[in-house]
Amino acid sequence: MVQSNFKMSKEATDVPPRGGFSFDLCRRNEMLMQKGMKFPCSFRKTGTTIVGLVFQDGVVLGADTRATEGPIVADKNCEKIHYMAPNIYCCGAGTAADTEAVTDMVSSQLQLHRYHTGRESRVITALSLLKTHLFGYRGYVSAALVLGGVDVTGPHLHTIYPHGSTDTLPFATMGSGSLAAMAVFESKYKEGMTRDEGVQLVCEAICSGIFNDLGSGSNVDVCVITKGHKEYLRNIQQPNPRTYVSSKGFSFVKGQTEVLTTKITPLKEKVEVIEGGDAMEE
Amino acid sequence: MRPDPVCSKTLLLRVGFLRRGESPNISSTEFPAKHHRVVCYYRMNLKMDSIDSSPANQALASHVSGSERTLYPYVTGTSVIGIKYKDGILMAADMGGSYGSTLRYKNVGRIKPIGKHSLLGASGEISDFQEILRYLDELVLNDNMWDDGNSLGPKEVHNYLTRVMYNRRNKFNPLWNSLVLGGVKKGQKYLGMVSMIGVHFEDNHIATGFGNHLARPILRDEWHENISFEDGVKLLEKCMRVLLYRDRSAVNKLQIAKITEAGVFISQPYALKTFWGFSAFENPTKGAEGSW
C-alpha cells in the first residue's frame, strides 16, 4: 500500500513505474553515434578499493581516495563514501558519475520516504531502490556499491553489482583492489570485533588495496555506523604523503620573470558629448 | 604476415597470411593452402590462469586446421606460492588439474625436485610442465655425466628455464606455464620465477596465477627475513586458505615442499580447515523475508 502512494521521484507524471528493462536512452545513444561519438567512450572511473565489515555494534565502511581516468589520476583525494541517510552510508566503485548520481537519487528518495512514513530508513529499502534502478539499466549504469547501515532490525552490509544483483555479507570488498583487500579480510576477519579492531582491519584492507593495486591510492576514508550514531572519518590515514615539500615555500619576486613587451589599455573610455546632436528617433 | 600492434593487457595478435601471388616454390607443408587468407587469433593472456572458456568452446572458435602451436591451455593447475625462509625455500601448491571449468584431476603433483639443489613448481598447462620436466631431466643427466663433483644449482636451472621459455615464445609456440624455481646451494638461497613469455625475476616471495592478486598482499605484509619454518608454513597456509576461498579452480588438497642445504622434502597431501560459521551466512535475509 505504501508503494502506490509513494511516487518515485524520477517519474514526473502519474505513470506507474514499469518493471524490467528501461530503454529510454537508446534513441539518444543512436543519435550520439550518428553524430560521431565513439562507443565505448572513456568514462572517468574510480578504479577503487571499497570495503565494509560488520562488527559487534554496527558497520564499518572504508574506501581509498583515488579517481582515475585511464592511466591518469584525475582526483587525488575524492570522496567515495556517499551519504544515503543519517544511519546509512554507501561506498561506490565504477564510473564516478554513475555512483554519485545513483546514490544521490536514492538518498533523496529515502528522504521523501522518511517524510512520508515518519520513521528511520531501513537499509533494505535503500538496497531495493538501488537494485531495481540498476537492473532496469542492464548494467550500463556502471556502479558497484557497498551499502551499510544500522537500523531498527540491526546492522546490515550489502554489496550491489552493476547488473542489479545483491549479496548480504559479514564482510565485503568491491573495486579493482577488491582481491587485495579480500585477502586481508579472509585471513583476519572474525565475528564480534570491537569498534577499534574493526576500524583497524578496514584500514589494513584499504592499505592493502592502495599499495598492491594500481587503480587505488592516496588516503584512507572510514565511516563507522552504530545504533543512533555515525562517525565519518575523512582521511583517517594518509600513507602517501608528499615526499619532498619545500620548507621555504615559493616566492615570486618582481623582476624574476623577464618582461618582453608592455601594452596598456585604459579601461575608462573617453566619450565626447556633442551638444545639439541628432535627436533620437521616435 | 602483418601483426597488429599489441594492447597493454592481453597480447592479441592478429596474423594474416595472404597467399595470392606468392612464388610457387614455397613448400606447401607449412601453411594450409595457397590463395587462402588465413587469419589466426592468438590471445596470450598475461594473467594466464584467467582463461575461462572450456576446451569445447575453444575448439569451435579455432578455425585453423592442424595448427601446431599452443593456442590455449587445456588442463591447468592454479597458483603456486614460494617463500624464502631461514634454512631455505618453502613452496606450496594444491594438487588440482582443471579441464576448463571441471576439476578433472585431483592428484597432480605440481612441485618436483630438480637435481640436488632445486625445486620446481608450475602453474598452467600440465602437459607443458611434464615436457619441461623431461627437458630438465636431460639437462641434469648431461650434467651428471661430466662427473666433476659439481652440480647444477638453482640459478643455473632458472637461467636454463628462462632461455627455454623465451625461445618457445619467440616461435609463437609457448610452454603455457608460470614456473617457480627455488633452491639452496652452498648456503645461498635462491627463489625465482619464469613466466610463459620469458619474464623472469628473483624475489623473496613468489606467487603465480591468482596468487598474484590474493597472496601477494599477504606476503608483502607478513614476510620477513629469516622467518622460521613454523611461521613460514603458517604464512603459506594462510595464503592457500584465502586462495581456497576465493579461487574457483582451487582444491582443498595441498602439498608443502621444503628445500634446504640438507635436501628436498615434499609433504604428503593434506587439507586445510575452513570456517563457514559466520552468523550472516546462516540467515542472510533476516529482517527481509523474500530478499536475497
XYZ file of C-alpha atoms in Angstrom:
574
model
C 0.000 0.000 0.000
C 2.941 2.244 0.630
C 4.144 1.641 -2.917
C 1.073 3.187 -4.567
C 1.237 6.379 -2.520
C 4.989 6.740 -2.724
C 5.867 8.346 -6.059
C 9.326 7.536 -7.375
C 10.969 10.879 -7.847
C 12.162 10.035 -11.350
C 8.575 9.947 -12.695
C 7.390 13.470 -13.313
C 3.885 12.385 -14.304
C 1.468 9.947 -12.711
C 2.530 6.974 -14.862
C 3.178 3.987 -12.532
C 6.779 2.639 -12.681
C 7.206 -0.060 -15.336
C 9.170 -3.101 -14.341
C 12.001 -4.798 -16.254
C 14.383 -3.044 -18.615
C 14.351 0.632 -19.381
C 15.191 1.535 -22.978
C 14.691 5.301 -22.580
C 18.182 6.238 -23.584
C 18.522 4.008 -26.659
C 17.287 6.692 -29.061
C 19.665 9.205 -27.533
C 22.556 6.757 -27.947
C 21.670 6.222 -31.611
C 21.630 9.943 -32.184
C 25.002 10.360 -30.481
C 26.561 7.588 -32.559
C 25.338 9.232 -35.728
C 26.879 12.495 -34.596
C 30.181 10.659 -34.377
C 30.624 9.706 -30.724
C 32.606 6.517 -30.315
C 31.323 3.736 -28.071
C 32.584 2.711 -25.619
C 33.687 6.179 -24.649
C 36.138 6.541 -21.840
C 34.462 7.480 -18.605
C 36.125 8.713 -15.518
C 36.256 5.578 -13.404
C 37.034 5.264 -9.776
C 39.379 2.191 -10.068
C 38.916 1.608 -6.429
C 39.161 -0.341 -3.244
C 35.984 -0.181 -1.153
C 35.260 -2.429 1.806
C 32.718 -2.936 4.527
C 32.503 -5.124 7.563
C 30.037 -5.875 10.334
C 31.373 -5.675 13.868
C 29.765 -6.069 17.275
C 27.609 -2.955 17.389
C 27.405 -1.875 13.773
C 29.097 -1.466 10.442
C 32.440 -0.021 9.333
C 32.847 1.155 5.732
C 36.172 2.047 4.142
C 37.383 3.436 0.823
C 40.519 4.761 -0.838
C 40.526 8.231 -2.411
C 41.932 7.911 -5.925
C 39.834 8.585 -9.038
C 41.452 7.516 -12.322
C 40.836 8.433 -15.924
C 42.571 5.633 -17.757
C 46.209 5.740 -16.639
C 45.984 9.211 -15.103
C 44.942 10.052 -11.571
C 42.127 12.541 -12.061
C 41.409 13.245 -8.398
C 43.933 12.520 -5.646
C 41.510 12.909 -2.795
C 37.942 12.240 -3.844
C 35.145 11.053 -1.561
C 33.837 7.601 -2.267
C 31.701 7.132 0.835
C 28.345 8.688 -0.003
C 25.594 9.725 2.356
C 22.291 7.902 1.950
C 20.525 8.508 5.241
C 21.673 9.534 8.719
C 22.097 5.840 9.524
C 23.070 4.519 6.074
C 26.207 5.166 4.004
C 27.222 3.745 0.656
C 30.675 3.301 -0.921
C 30.786 3.394 -4.711
C 33.145 1.877 -7.274
C 32.938 2.007 -11.059
C 32.120 5.085 -13.096
C 32.291 8.103 -10.754
C 29.305 9.888 -12.272
C 27.159 6.787 -12.020
C 27.923 6.139 -8.366
C 27.352 9.805 -7.462
C 24.112 10.110 -9.372
C 22.616 6.837 -8.243
C 23.430 7.357 -4.572
C 22.164 10.955 -4.713
C 18.941 9.841 -6.318
C 18.243 7.062 -3.851
C 19.238 9.319 -0.962
C 16.552 11.835 -1.916
C 14.011 9.065 -2.426
C 14.818 7.826 1.070
C 14.333 11.312 2.480
C 10.909 11.607 0.868
C 10.066 8.186 2.230
C 11.123 9.282 5.705
C 8.843 12.312 5.489
C 6.054 10.055 4.374
C 6.418 7.337 6.997
C 7.914 9.344 9.863
C 10.384 6.543 10.579
C 14.113 5.940 10.285
C 15.086 4.463 6.893
C 15.961 0.813 6.679
C 18.994 -0.476 4.830
C 16.963 -2.942 2.794
C 14.834 -0.043 1.487
C 17.937 1.584 0.052
C 19.016 -1.829 -1.219
C 15.755 -2.444 -3.081
C 15.691 1.034 -4.613
C 19.277 0.750 -5.840
C 18.810 -2.791 -7.088
C 15.665 -2.080 -9.131
C 17.213 1.011 -10.687
C 20.447 -0.726 -11.681
C 18.641 -3.789 -13.022
C 16.493 -1.619 -15.233
C 19.590 -0.180 -16.905
C 21.021 -3.616 -17.660
C 24.417 -2.960 -16.168
C 25.069 0.141 -18.246
C 24.912 2.228 -15.079
C 28.324 1.033 -14.023
C 28.003 1.361 -10.253
C 29.300 -1.320 -7.896
C 28.309 -0.405 -4.360
C 28.922 -1.458 -0.801
C 25.916 -0.391 1.237
C 25.993 -0.462 5.010
C 23.966 0.879 7.875
C 22.266 0.232 11.176
C 18.510 0.371 11.506
C 15.846 -0.977 13.891
C 16.490 -4.532 12.686
C 20.225 -4.334 13.384
C 23.437 -3.768 11.394
C 23.389 -4.711 7.699
C 26.009 -4.864 4.988
C 25.225 -5.458 1.305
C 27.058 -5.415 -1.984
C 25.288 -4.355 -5.173
C 26.663 -5.211 -8.605
C 26.117 -3.092 -11.743
C 23.604 -5.545 -13.159
C 21.450 -5.388 -10.053
C 22.335 -8.498 -8.074
C 22.994 -8.131 -4.359
C 24.659 -10.057 -1.564
C 24.305 -9.814 2.190
C 27.647 -10.429 3.815
C 29.580 -10.095 7.062
C 32.477 -8.512 5.144
C 32.644 -7.295 1.568
C 35.048 -5.713 -0.879
C 34.479 -4.195 -4.333
C 36.502 -2.416 -6.989
C 39.787 -3.189 -8.722
C 41.559 -3.564 -5.374
C 38.923 -5.950 -4.062
C 41.150 -9.023 -4.280
C 43.961 -7.406 -2.347
C 41.506 -6.225 0.331
C 39.667 -9.558 0.374
C 42.947 -11.370 1.012
C 43.311 -9.317 4.221
C 39.702 -9.876 5.254
C 39.666 -13.608 4.593
C 42.768 -14.111 6.684
C 41.951 -11.784 9.577
C 38.187 -11.348 9.957
C 36.449 -12.770 12.980
C 32.944 -12.276 14.362
C 32.138 -9.894 17.193
C 35.055 -7.475 16.746
C 35.144 -4.254 18.719
C 34.961 -0.862 17.034
C 38.704 -0.291 17.165
C 39.516 -3.752 15.831
C 37.026 -3.201 13.039
C 38.457 0.167 12.052
C 41.993 -1.258 12.220
C 41.110 -4.167 9.950
C 39.314 -1.910 7.461
C 42.325 0.413 7.317
C 44.604 -2.585 6.736
C 42.414 -3.843 3.925
C 42.270 -0.442 2.220
C 46.030 -0.013 2.596
C 46.467 -3.459 1.026
C 44.419 -2.200 -1.922
C 46.299 1.107 -2.065
C 49.734 -0.498 -2.172
C 49.005 -3.596 -4.237
C 46.523 -2.254 -6.810
C 47.386 0.435 -9.321
C 43.834 1.717 -9.578
C 43.682 2.612 -5.881
C 45.822 5.032 -3.964
C 46.245 8.106 -1.789
C 44.393 8.143 1.531
C 42.011 6.001 3.560
C 38.454 7.132 4.393
C 36.463 5.303 7.037
C 32.862 5.595 8.220
C 31.659 3.892 11.410
C 27.905 3.492 11.838
C 26.371 2.298 15.087
C 22.879 2.500 16.508
C 21.887 6.136 16.578
C 25.391 7.402 15.881
C 27.780 7.718 12.942
C 31.361 8.879 12.534
C 32.657 9.935 9.155
C 36.436 9.767 9.467
C 37.684 11.513 6.363
C 41.349 10.765 5.590
C 41.827 8.773 8.771
C 45.132 7.531 7.345
C 47.363 9.308 4.894
C 50.013 6.750 3.995
C 51.132 8.594 0.841
C 52.398 11.997 1.903
C 54.317 14.244 -0.443
C 57.913 13.241 -0.025
C 59.662 16.489 -0.709
C 57.953 19.690 0.305
C 59.859 22.928 0.065
C 60.071 24.261 3.613
C 60.742 27.801 2.470
C 57.726 27.929 0.196
C 57.846 29.735 -3.112
C 58.453 33.423 -3.588
C 57.992 35.134 -6.913
C 59.900 38.407 -6.761
C 59.060 41.165 -9.228
C 61.717 41.144 -11.903
C 62.226 37.360 -11.715
C 60.302 36.937 -14.938
C 61.687 38.730 -17.976
C 59.246 41.289 -19.446
C 59.202 41.240 -23.239
C 56.537 43.831 -24.163
C 54.141 46.115 -22.306
C 50.798 47.299 -23.624
C 48.460 49.436 -21.521
C 44.771 49.602 -22.447
C 42.796 52.156 -20.444
C 39.528 50.708 -19.143
C 37.720 54.010 -18.835
C 36.770 55.259 -22.286
C 36.738 58.944 -23.029
C 33.404 59.752 -24.584
C 32.817 63.079 -26.284
C 29.353 64.558 -25.805
C 28.311 66.769 -28.757
C 25.782 69.443 -27.797
C 22.759 69.616 -30.071
C 23.311 66.339 -31.788
C 20.724 64.377 -33.725
C 17.528 63.891 -31.867
C 16.551 60.316 -31.064
C 14.179 58.719 -33.481
C 10.725 58.004 -32.222
C 52.393 -11.574 -42.090
C 51.256 -8.382 -40.518
C 50.989 -8.450 -36.767
C 48.739 -5.756 -35.343
C 50.008 -3.543 -32.543
C 49.511 -5.090 -29.146
C 47.438 -3.628 -26.371
C 48.733 -3.476 -22.867
C 46.684 -6.075 -21.036
C 46.369 -9.015 -23.376
C 48.672 -9.876 -26.181
C 46.222 -10.144 -29.052
C 47.954 -10.894 -32.291
C 46.038 -10.934 -35.495
C 48.206 -12.580 -38.047
C 47.034 -12.802 -41.631
C 48.794 -14.746 -44.347
C 47.959 -13.508 -47.823
C 48.966 -16.154 -50.258
C 47.955 -14.648 -53.587
C 50.778 -14.018 -55.984
C 53.343 -15.932 -53.958
C 56.102 -17.800 -55.671
C 55.185 -21.456 -56.264
C 58.492 -22.572 -54.750
C 57.254 -22.147 -51.195
C 56.647 -25.539 -49.694
C 53.041 -26.238 -49.001
C 53.732 -28.182 -45.852
C 53.942 -25.065 -43.755
C 50.594 -23.434 -44.469
C 47.191 -24.996 -45.058
C 46.703 -23.957 -48.689
C 47.670 -21.350 -51.235
C 45.334 -18.493 -52.140
C 43.837 -18.580 -48.725
C 43.623 -15.723 -46.345
C 44.273 -17.427 -43.081
C 43.658 -15.330 -40.052
C 44.698 -16.755 -36.731
C 43.739 -15.153 -33.487
C 46.243 -15.824 -30.775
C 45.248 -14.500 -27.420
C 48.026 -14.800 -24.923
C 46.754 -13.515 -21.630
C 49.481 -12.124 -19.484
C 47.405 -13.253 -16.496
C 47.437 -16.691 -17.873
C 45.264 -18.515 -15.405
C 42.205 -16.395 -16.021
C 41.280 -18.151 -19.243
C 37.706 -19.132 -18.812
C 36.310 -20.820 -21.904
C 36.070 -24.575 -21.817
C 38.110 -26.550 -24.363
C 34.908 -27.448 -26.215
C 34.139 -23.797 -26.913
C 37.699 -23.095 -27.849
C 37.674 -25.926 -30.372
C 34.652 -24.352 -32.054
C 36.329 -20.955 -32.136
C 39.514 -22.173 -33.780
C 39.031 -22.456 -37.500
C 42.653 -23.147 -38.383
C 43.157 -26.736 -39.372
C 46.175 -28.597 -37.987
C 47.819 -25.818 -36.048
C 50.923 -26.995 -34.306
C 51.271 -24.076 -31.989
C 49.914 -23.828 -28.489
C 46.845 -21.631 -28.679
C 45.179 -22.246 -25.326
C 45.887 -24.339 -22.288
C 43.697 -27.365 -21.634
C 44.493 -28.987 -18.304
C 45.654 -26.273 -15.953
C 46.988 -26.023 -12.448
C 46.271 -22.989 -10.333
C 48.591 -20.877 -8.181
C 51.962 -21.781 -6.668
C 53.387 -19.826 -3.744
C 57.022 -19.800 -2.665
C 58.911 -18.033 0.120
C 62.479 -17.883 1.363
C 62.805 -18.828 4.976
C 65.619 -19.224 7.475
C 67.037 -22.519 6.234
C 65.978 -22.463 2.585
C 62.856 -22.305 0.457
C 59.249 -23.268 1.181
C 56.794 -23.838 -1.619
C 53.094 -24.685 -1.613
C 50.737 -25.764 -4.357
C 47.472 -27.649 -4.455
C 47.025 -30.865 -6.349
C 44.269 -29.942 -8.759
C 44.299 -30.126 -12.557
C 41.288 -28.387 -14.091
C 39.986 -29.178 -17.545
C 38.312 -25.877 -18.342
C 35.710 -25.459 -15.642
C 35.776 -29.097 -14.491
C 38.047 -30.142 -11.642
C 39.233 -33.185 -13.537
C 42.387 -34.373 -11.818
C 42.865 -34.214 -8.110
C 46.205 -35.898 -7.702
C 48.535 -33.758 -9.780
C 51.829 -33.083 -8.050
C 52.879 -29.648 -9.211
C 56.103 -29.358 -7.238
C 59.044 -31.543 -8.251
C 62.700 -31.696 -7.204
C 65.296 -30.911 -9.838
C 68.812 -32.237 -9.357
C 70.181 -31.933 -5.850
C 69.629 -28.271 -5.195
C 66.324 -27.111 -6.681
C 62.547 -27.357 -6.501
C 60.318 -26.514 -9.436
C 56.669 -25.592 -9.020
C 54.445 -24.864 -12.003
C 51.026 -23.443 -12.693
C 49.347 -23.503 -16.081
C 49.248 -26.281 -18.632
C 50.148 -29.601 -17.002
C 51.384 -31.286 -20.164
C 53.835 -28.444 -20.769
C 55.040 -28.850 -17.196
C 55.691 -32.526 -17.846
C 57.592 -31.575 -21.002
C 59.710 -29.129 -19.021
C 60.465 -31.870 -16.506
C 61.734 -34.038 -19.358
C 63.981 -31.237 -20.623
C 65.344 -30.745 -17.113
C 65.842 -34.463 -16.727
C 68.023 -34.451 -19.820
C 69.878 -31.387 -18.531
C 70.598 -32.951 -15.148
C 71.615 -36.225 -16.775
C 74.123 -34.498 -19.011
C 75.442 -32.624 -16.018
C 75.887 -35.834 -14.053
C 77.735 -37.413 -16.934
C 80.510 -34.867 -16.518
C 81.089 -36.449 -13.113
C 83.146 -33.494 -11.975
C 81.825 -33.132 -8.467
C 79.866 -30.028 -9.434
C 76.109 -29.939 -9.877
C 73.597 -27.532 -11.335
C 72.390 -25.010 -8.797
C 69.036 -23.194 -8.759
C 70.463 -20.130 -10.518
C 71.653 -22.221 -13.434
C 68.384 -24.099 -13.729
C 66.490 -20.809 -13.586
C 68.562 -19.388 -16.394
C 68.066 -22.518 -18.489
C 64.308 -22.356 -17.996
C 64.249 -18.671 -18.915
C 66.002 -19.417 -22.197
C 63.686 -22.298 -22.983
C 60.529 -20.281 -22.257
C 61.678 -17.210 -24.130
C 62.746 -19.159 -27.197
C 59.454 -21.005 -27.370
C 57.587 -17.718 -27.039
C 59.582 -16.261 -29.924
C 58.397 -19.117 -32.121
C 54.776 -18.355 -31.128
C 54.579 -21.763 -29.523
C 54.844 -21.085 -25.810
C 55.010 -23.508 -22.950
C 51.949 -22.308 -21.139
C 53.323 -22.207 -17.602
C 54.365 -19.911 -14.804
C 57.316 -21.607 -13.144
C 58.580 -21.074 -9.611
C 62.107 -22.193 -9.034
C 63.627 -22.341 -5.564
C 66.756 -23.855 -4.148
C 69.764 -23.678 -1.866
C 73.346 -24.181 -2.940
C 76.391 -23.615 -0.740
C 74.269 -21.745 1.770
C 72.895 -19.317 -0.826
C 69.093 -19.295 -1.029
C 67.529 -18.600 -4.407
C 63.880 -18.096 -5.372
C 62.832 -17.019 -8.824
C 60.021 -17.148 -11.334
C 59.722 -17.511 -15.119
C 56.505 -16.704 -16.920
C 55.320 -18.198 -20.184
C 56.624 -15.311 -22.227
C 60.035 -15.406 -20.611
C 59.666 -12.688 -17.972
C 61.928 -13.770 -15.146
C 62.937 -12.300 -11.835
C 64.158 -13.221 -8.425
C 62.477 -12.257 -5.172
C 61.952 -13.179 -1.537
C 58.408 -14.387 -2.166
C 56.733 -15.528 -5.371
C 53.126 -16.172 -6.297
C 51.645 -17.227 -9.630
C 48.164 -17.227 -11.082
C 45.508 -15.995 -8.722
C 48.108 -15.867 -6.021
C 49.344 -12.684 -7.704
C 46.240 -10.869 -6.558
C 45.291 -12.716 -3.403
C 48.540 -13.975 -1.865
C 50.968 -11.207 -2.783
C 49.393 -8.564 -0.467
C 49.604 -11.001 2.460
C 53.198 -11.975 1.636
C 54.262 -8.351 1.278
C 52.810 -7.551 4.668
C 53.857 -10.552 6.696
C 57.024 -11.985 5.216
C 60.241 -11.018 6.911
C 63.857 -12.044 6.621
C 64.808 -15.313 8.364
C 61.246 -16.339 9.047
C 61.205 -19.654 10.913
C 59.932 -22.906 9.443
C 56.739 -22.975 11.524
C 55.905 -19.348 10.752
C 56.686 -19.923 7.102
C 54.315 -22.859 6.891
C 51.641 -20.856 8.714
C 52.089 -17.996 6.248
C 51.829 -20.325 3.272
C 48.756 -21.984 4.714
C 47.159 -18.588 5.284
C 47.698 -17.703 1.629
C 46.473 -21.103 0.431
C 43.347 -20.781 2.576
C 42.457 -17.412 1.053
C 43.043 -18.944 -2.384
C 40.832 -21.861 -1.463
C 38.012 -19.497 -0.511
C 38.323 -17.181 -3.460
C 39.850 -19.041 -6.440
C 37.332 -21.232 -8.185
C 39.922 -23.640 -9.526
C 41.498 -24.370 -6.159
C 41.161 -27.754 -4.421
C 41.492 -28.424 -0.732
C 44.395 -30.813 -1.133
C 47.800 -29.249 -0.949
C 51.422 -30.138 -0.683
C 54.096 -28.103 1.003
C 57.665 -28.617 -0.162
C 60.834 -27.617 1.603
C 64.360 -27.443 0.297
C 67.399 -26.826 2.459
C 71.098 -27.487 2.201
C 70.321 -30.959 3.535
C 67.900 -31.851 0.757
C 64.358 -31.836 -0.534
C 61.255 -32.768 1.415
C 57.767 -32.773 -0.166
C 54.972 -33.360 2.286
C 52.080 -35.752 1.907
C 48.920 -34.091 0.594
C 46.638 -32.686 3.273
C 43.576 -30.454 3.591
C 43.135 -27.075 5.250
C 40.479 -26.302 7.832
C 37.930 -23.769 6.657
C 35.396 -21.759 8.589
C 31.888 -21.194 7.325
C 30.116 -20.384 10.558
C 29.531 -16.659 10.247
C 26.133 -15.705 11.586
C 25.473 -13.609 8.484
C 25.798 -16.762 6.389
C 23.259 -18.612 8.498
C 20.402 -16.255 7.833
C 21.256 -13.631 5.244
C 17.693 -12.433 4.826
C 16.991 -11.824 8.478
C 14.574 -8.937 8.675
C 13.785 -9.064 4.966
C 11.937 -12.226 4.018
C 11.905 -12.823 0.310
C 15.045 -10.812 -0.335
C 18.461 -12.299 -1.056
